[in-house]
PDB file of C-alpha atoms in Angstrom:
ATOM      1  CA  MET D   1      -0.032  -0.223  -0.012  1.00  0.00           C
ATOM      2  CA  PRO D   2       0.933   2.931  -0.863  1.00  0.00           C
ATOM      3  CA  ALA D   3       2.386   5.781   2.009  1.00  0.00           C
ATOM      4  CA  LEU D   4      -1.505   7.610   3.650  1.00  0.00           C
ATOM      5  CA  SER D   5      -1.741  10.990   2.954  1.00  0.00           C
ATOM      6  CA  THR D   6      -2.158  13.640   5.793  1.00  0.00           C
ATOM      7  CA  VAL D   7      -5.812  13.352   5.166  1.00  0.00           C
ATOM      8  CA  GLN D   8      -5.959   9.452   5.247  1.00  0.00           C
ATOM      9  CA  GLN D   9      -3.323   9.403   8.004  1.00  0.00           C
ATOM     10  CA  LYS D  10      -5.548  12.700   9.853  1.00  0.00           C
ATOM     11  CA  PHE D  11      -9.099   9.906   9.842  1.00  0.00           C
ATOM     12  CA  ILE D  12      -7.504   7.424  10.673  1.00  0.00           C
ATOM     13  CA  LEU D  13      -6.271   8.448  13.377  1.00  0.00           C
ATOM     14  CA  HIS D  14      -8.992  10.086  14.779  1.00  0.00           C
ATOM     15  CA  TRP D  15     -11.128   7.021  13.483  1.00  0.00           C
ATOM     16  CA  GLY D  16      -9.269   5.259  16.437  1.00  0.00           C
ATOM     17  CA  GLU D  17      -9.795   7.696  18.881  1.00  0.00           C
ATOM     18  CA  MET D  18     -13.668   8.185  18.463  1.00  0.00           C
ATOM     19  CA  GLY D  19     -13.403   4.064  19.501  1.00  0.00           C
ATOM     20  CA  THR D  20     -11.551   4.199  22.429  1.00  0.00           C
ATOM     21  CA  ARG D  21     -14.533   6.833  23.171  1.00  0.00           C
ATOM     22  CA  TRP D  22     -17.245   4.107  22.337  1.00  0.00           C
ATOM     23  CA  GLY D  23     -14.957   1.686  23.674  1.00  0.00           C
ATOM     24  CA  ILE D  24     -13.532  -0.212  21.454  1.00  0.00           C
ATOM     25  CA  ASN D  25      -9.879  -0.737  21.043  1.00  0.00           C
ATOM     26  CA  ARG D  26      -8.181   1.560  19.465  1.00  0.00           C
ATOM     27  CA  THR D  27      -6.156  -0.490  17.081  1.00  0.00           C
ATOM     28  CA  VAL D  28      -9.463  -2.144  16.144  1.00  0.00           C
ATOM     29  CA  ALA D  29     -10.601   1.427  14.909  1.00  0.00           C
ATOM     30  CA  GLN D  30      -7.840   2.460  13.213  1.00  0.00           C
ATOM     31  CA  ILE D  31      -7.547  -0.803  10.752  1.00  0.00           C
ATOM     32  CA  HIS D  32     -11.560  -0.812  10.781  1.00  0.00           C
ATOM     33  CA  ALA D  33     -10.708   3.814   9.340  1.00  0.00           C
ATOM     34  CA  LEU D  34      -7.539   1.842   6.974  1.00  0.00           C
ATOM     35  CA  LEU D  35      -9.990  -1.109   5.093  1.00  0.00           C
ATOM     36  CA  TYR D  36     -12.701   2.033   5.027  1.00  0.00           C
ATOM     37  CA  ILE D  37     -10.476   4.149   2.921  1.00  0.00           C
ATOM     38  CA  SER D  38      -9.164   1.630   1.063  1.00  0.00           C
ATOM     39  CA  PRO D  39     -10.741   1.307  -2.699  1.00  0.00           C
ATOM     40  CA  LYS D  40      -8.927  -2.399  -2.520  1.00  0.00           C
ATOM     41  CA  PRO D  41      -8.755  -5.696  -0.201  1.00  0.00           C
ATOM     42  CA  LEU D  42      -4.949  -5.588   2.382  1.00  0.00           C
ATOM     43  CA  HIS D  43      -3.918  -7.928   3.457  1.00  0.00           C
ATOM     44  CA  ALA D  44      -2.928  -7.909   7.155  1.00  0.00           C
ATOM     45  CA  GLU D  45       0.862  -7.380   6.487  1.00  0.00           C
ATOM     46  CA  ASP D  46       0.117  -4.379   4.565  1.00  0.00           C
ATOM     47  CA  ILE D  47      -2.172  -3.230   7.338  1.00  0.00           C
ATOM     48  CA  ALA D  48       0.467  -3.414  10.287  1.00  0.00           C
ATOM     49  CA  GLU D  49       2.592  -1.739   8.487  1.00  0.00           C
ATOM     50  CA  THR D  50       1.309   1.027   7.423  1.00  0.00           C
ATOM     51  CA  LEU D  51      -0.379   1.639  10.835  1.00  0.00           C
ATOM     52  CA  SER D  52       3.031   0.295  12.201  1.00  0.00           C
ATOM     53  CA  VAL D  53       1.200  -1.574  14.906  1.00  0.00           C
ATOM     54  CA  ALA D  54       2.194  -5.757  15.541  1.00  0.00           C
ATOM     55  CA  ARG D  55       1.100  -8.434  13.487  1.00  0.00           C
ATOM     56  CA  SER D  56      -0.188  -9.684  16.118  1.00  0.00           C
ATOM     57  CA  ASN D  57      -2.352  -7.095  16.751  1.00  0.00           C
ATOM     58  CA  VAL D  58      -3.716  -7.064  13.676  1.00  0.00           C
ATOM     59  CA  SER D  59      -4.985 -10.786  13.853  1.00  0.00           C
ATOM     60  CA  THR D  60      -6.506 -10.182  16.160  1.00  0.00           C
ATOM     61  CA  SER D  61      -8.410  -7.165  15.537  1.00  0.00           C
ATOM     62  CA  LEU D  62      -9.653  -8.623  11.776  1.00  0.00           C
ATOM     63  CA  LYS D  63     -10.997 -11.305  13.765  1.00  0.00           C
ATOM     64  CA  GLU D  64     -12.722  -8.334  15.440  1.00  0.00           C
ATOM     65  CA  LEU D  65     -14.032  -6.762  12.765  1.00  0.00           C
ATOM     66  CA  GLN D  66     -15.212  -9.936  11.053  1.00  0.00           C
ATOM     67  CA  GLY D  67     -17.422 -10.336  14.713  1.00  0.00           C
ATOM     68  CA  TRP D  68     -18.884  -7.376  14.271  1.00  0.00           C
ATOM     69  CA  GLY D  69     -19.654  -8.046  10.553  1.00  0.00           C
ATOM     70  CA  ILE D  70     -18.175  -5.038   8.863  1.00  0.00           C
ATOM     71  CA  ILE D  71     -15.175  -6.616   7.563  1.00  0.00           C
ATOM     72  CA  ARG D  72     -15.303  -9.275   5.334  1.00  0.00           C
ATOM     73  CA  MET D  73     -12.325 -11.808   4.391  1.00  0.00           C
ATOM     74  CA  VAL D  74     -11.416 -11.593   0.508  1.00  0.00           C
ATOM     75  CA  HIS D  75      -9.120 -13.834  -1.743  1.00  0.00           C
ATOM     76  CA  VAL D  76      -6.908 -12.069  -4.668  1.00  0.00           C
ATOM     77  CA  LEU D  77      -6.090 -13.683  -7.957  1.00  0.00           C
ATOM     78  CA  GLY D  78      -1.916 -14.708  -8.085  1.00  0.00           C
ATOM     79  CA  ASP D  79      -2.013 -14.199  -3.885  1.00  0.00           C
ATOM     80  CA  LYS D  80      -2.249 -16.103  -1.490  1.00  0.00           C
ATOM     81  CA  ARG D  81      -2.755 -14.963   1.348  1.00  0.00           C
ATOM     82  CA  ASP D  82      -6.462 -13.435   2.863  1.00  0.00           C
ATOM     83  CA  HIS D  83      -6.815  -9.756   2.468  1.00  0.00           C
ATOM     84  CA  PHE D  84      -9.833  -8.285   4.571  1.00  0.00           C
ATOM     85  CA  GLU D  85     -12.007  -5.089   3.154  1.00  0.00           C
ATOM     86  CA  SER D  86     -14.501  -2.881   4.871  1.00  0.00           C
ATOM     87  CA  MET D  87     -18.420  -2.835   4.525  1.00  0.00           C
ATOM     88  CA  LYS D  88     -18.404   0.488   2.403  1.00  0.00           C
ATOM     89  CA  ASP D  89     -21.971   1.372   3.124  1.00  0.00           C
ATOM     90  CA  VAL D  90     -21.863   3.779   5.525  1.00  0.00           C
ATOM     91  CA  TRP D  91     -26.157   3.106   5.682  1.00  0.00           C
ATOM     92  CA  GLU D  92     -25.380  -1.222   6.418  1.00  0.00           C
ATOM     93  CA  MET D  93     -22.657  -0.556   8.320  1.00  0.00           C
ATOM     94  CA  PHE D  94     -24.525   1.389  11.093  1.00  0.00           C
ATOM     95  CA  ARG D  95     -26.724  -0.400  11.072  1.00  0.00           C
ATOM     96  CA  LEU D  96     -24.834  -4.128  11.710  1.00  0.00           C
ATOM     97  CA  VAL D  97     -22.846  -2.170  14.392  1.00  0.00           C
ATOM     98  CA  LEU D  98     -26.426  -1.349  16.073  1.00  0.00           C
ATOM     99  CA  ASP D  99     -27.554  -5.017  16.017  1.00  0.00           C
ATOM    100  CA  GLU D 100     -24.192  -5.442  17.958  1.00  0.00           C
ATOM    101  CA  ARG D 101     -24.319  -3.181  20.110  1.00  0.00           C
ATOM    102  CA  LYS D 102     -28.281  -4.209  21.179  1.00  0.00           C
ATOM    103  CA  ARG D 103     -27.524  -7.811  21.059  1.00  0.00           C
ATOM    104  CA  ARG D 104     -24.232  -7.169  23.350  1.00  0.00           C
ATOM    105  CA  GLU D 105     -25.780  -3.795  25.838  1.00  0.00           C
ATOM    106  CA  ILE D 106     -29.882  -3.333  25.139  1.00  0.00           C
ATOM    107  CA  ASP D 107     -30.802  -7.185  25.281  1.00  0.00           C
ATOM    108  CA  PRO D 108     -28.712  -7.884  27.847  1.00  0.00           C
ATOM    109  CA  THR D 109     -29.598  -5.042  30.798  1.00  0.00           C
ATOM    110  CA  LEU D 110     -33.604  -5.679  29.559  1.00  0.00           C
ATOM    111  CA  ALA D 111     -33.578  -9.105  30.658  1.00  0.00           C
ATOM    112  CA  MET D 112     -31.937  -7.790  34.191  1.00  0.00           C
ATOM    113  CA  LEU D 113     -34.434  -5.570  34.366  1.00  0.00           C
ATOM    114  CA  ARG D 114     -37.467  -7.520  33.713  1.00  0.00           C
ATOM    115  CA  GLU D 115     -35.697  -9.907  36.802  1.00  0.00           C
ATOM    116  CA  CYS D 116     -35.540  -6.801  38.333  1.00  0.00           C
ATOM    117  CA  ILE D 117     -39.206  -5.829  38.395  1.00  0.00           C
ATOM    118  CA  ALA D 118     -39.850  -9.853  38.453  1.00  0.00           C
ATOM    119  CA  GLU D 119     -38.083  -9.678  41.873  1.00  0.00           C
ATOM    120  CA  SER D 120     -39.465  -7.242  43.358  1.00  0.00           C
ATOM    121  CA  GLU D 121     -42.915  -7.934  43.188  1.00  0.00           C
ATOM    122  CA  GLN D 122     -42.009 -11.599  45.588  1.00  0.00           C
ATOM    123  CA  GLU D 123     -39.696  -9.528  47.868  1.00  0.00           C
ATOM    124  CA  LYS D 124     -42.248  -9.587  51.595  1.00  0.00           C
ATOM    125  CA  GLU D 125     -40.721  -5.028  52.185  1.00  0.00           C
ATOM    126  CA  LYS D 126     -42.076  -3.781  48.968  1.00  0.00           C
ATOM    127  CA  ASP D 127     -39.791  -0.440  47.208  1.00  0.00           C
ATOM    128  CA  PRO D 128     -42.841   1.251  45.235  1.00  0.00           C
ATOM    129  CA  TYR D 129     -39.475   3.325  44.357  1.00  0.00           C
ATOM    130  CA  THR D 130     -37.187   1.601  43.212  1.00  0.00           C
ATOM    131  CA  LYS D 131     -39.750  -0.243  41.310  1.00  0.00           C
ATOM    132  CA  GLU D 132     -41.418   2.080  39.681  1.00  0.00           C
ATOM    133  CA  ARG D 133     -37.916   4.096  38.607  1.00  0.00           C
ATOM    134  CA  LEU D 134     -37.203   0.145  37.225  1.00  0.00           C
ATOM    135  CA  ARG D 135     -39.956  -0.092  35.272  1.00  0.00           C
ATOM    136  CA  GLU D 136     -39.509   2.903  34.220  1.00  0.00           C
ATOM    137  CA  LEU D 137     -35.895   1.998  32.284  1.00  0.00           C
ATOM    138  CA  SER D 138     -37.278  -0.704  31.167  1.00  0.00           C
ATOM    139  CA  ASP D 139     -40.210   0.682  29.003  1.00  0.00           C
ATOM    140  CA  PHE D 140     -37.758   3.395  27.737  1.00  0.00           C
ATOM    141  CA  PHE D 141     -35.622  -0.101  26.959  1.00  0.00           C
ATOM    142  CA  GLU D 142     -38.508  -1.939  25.634  1.00  0.00           C
ATOM    143  CA  THR D 143     -39.522   1.082  23.226  1.00  0.00           C
ATOM    144  CA  THR D 144     -36.477   2.014  21.956  1.00  0.00           C
ATOM    145  CA  SER D 145     -35.687  -1.601  20.791  1.00  0.00           C
ATOM    146  CA  ASN D 146     -39.616  -2.324  19.601  1.00  0.00           C
ATOM    147  CA  TRP D 147     -38.748   1.153  16.897  1.00  0.00           C
ATOM    148  CA  TYR D 148     -35.504   0.337  16.353  1.00  0.00           C
ATOM    149  CA  THR D 149     -36.443  -3.881  15.761  1.00  0.00           C
ATOM    150  CA  GLN D 150     -39.134  -2.185  13.015  1.00  0.00           C
ATOM    151  CA  ILE D 151     -37.328   0.559  11.231  1.00  0.00           C
ATOM    152  CA  ARG D 152     -33.674  -2.140  11.603  1.00  0.00           C
ATOM    153  CA  GLN D 153     -36.551  -3.886   8.592  1.00  0.00           C
ATOM    154  CA  TRP D 154     -36.362  -0.252   6.268  1.00  0.00           C
ATOM    155  CA  PRO D 155     -34.641   0.207   3.150  1.00  0.00           C
ATOM    156  CA  ALA D 156     -31.101   2.153   2.808  1.00  0.00           C
ATOM    157  CA  SER D 157     -32.352   4.858   0.856  1.00  0.00           C
ATOM    158  CA  ALA D 158     -35.793   5.188   2.844  1.00  0.00           C
ATOM    159  CA  LEU D 159     -33.674   5.426   7.400  1.00  0.00           C
ATOM    160  CA  ALA D 160     -31.576   8.459   5.215  1.00  0.00           C
ATOM    161  CA  LYS D 161     -34.881  10.502   4.199  1.00  0.00           C
ATOM    162  CA  PHE D 162     -35.764   9.643   7.511  1.00  0.00           C
ATOM    163  CA  ALA D 163     -32.866  10.744   9.358  1.00  0.00           C
ATOM    164  CA  LYS D 164     -33.199  14.112   7.172  1.00  0.00           C
ATOM    165  CA  LEU D 165     -36.427  15.031   7.928  1.00  0.00           C
ATOM    166  CA  GLY D 166     -34.860  16.512  11.427  1.00  0.00           C
ATOM    167  CA  ASP D 167     -37.829  19.049  13.025  1.00  0.00           C
ATOM    168  CA  LYS D 168     -39.656  18.652  10.074  1.00  0.00           C
ATOM    169  CA  GLY D 169     -41.049  15.173  11.143  1.00  0.00           C
ATOM    170  CA  LEU D 170     -42.309  16.981  13.929  1.00  0.00           C
ATOM    171  CA  LYS D 171     -44.769  19.052  11.705  1.00  0.00           C
ATOM    172  CA  LEU D 172     -45.149  15.961  10.847  1.00  0.00           C
ATOM    173  CA  LEU D 173     -46.879  15.246  14.290  1.00  0.00           C
ATOM    174  CA  GLY D 174     -48.261  18.498  15.365  1.00  0.00           C
ATOM    175  CA  LEU D 175     -45.242  19.192  17.252  1.00  0.00           C
ATOM    176  CA  SER D 176     -42.613  21.892  17.568  1.00  0.00           C
ATOM    177  CA  ALA D 177     -39.205  21.420  19.007  1.00  0.00           C
ATOM    178  CA  LYS D 178     -38.385  23.305  22.367  1.00  0.00           C
TER     179      LYS D 178
END
């Protein structure tokens, strides 16, 4: 791979920083950024050399990104090595990331909230305040989860139009922004 331009470096470094804020390992995020902007699939040695990271770190990071489903292994004619490419459709990529975050974070939280609410029903000493707080939180997660399940089925073009509606969506509902 040719040397990275200043813009490419800036993007990769920033994506790595954002990754850490999202709870993603910096190298994992940087590898994703590199693959996202690469016009052709890259093999692990190219990735390691381009980003100046250990080959073992690249392997681990590639496995994690494959687990998320946002990169895939491909083969290049005449080259026995495995190459990797990132999903290029931004809407589909973020859809997969949201699916995975829902599965890893929201679903277990909802299960725990349901358990806590059920256990609070069985307790001899009732705590109505805690029970109400848990119900409100559970209702929020149930509502947003159900909403996401519905819009998850929309085509990317519909999601883009919906997102671009902004305050116009409120007007359609007969409401106004505060």
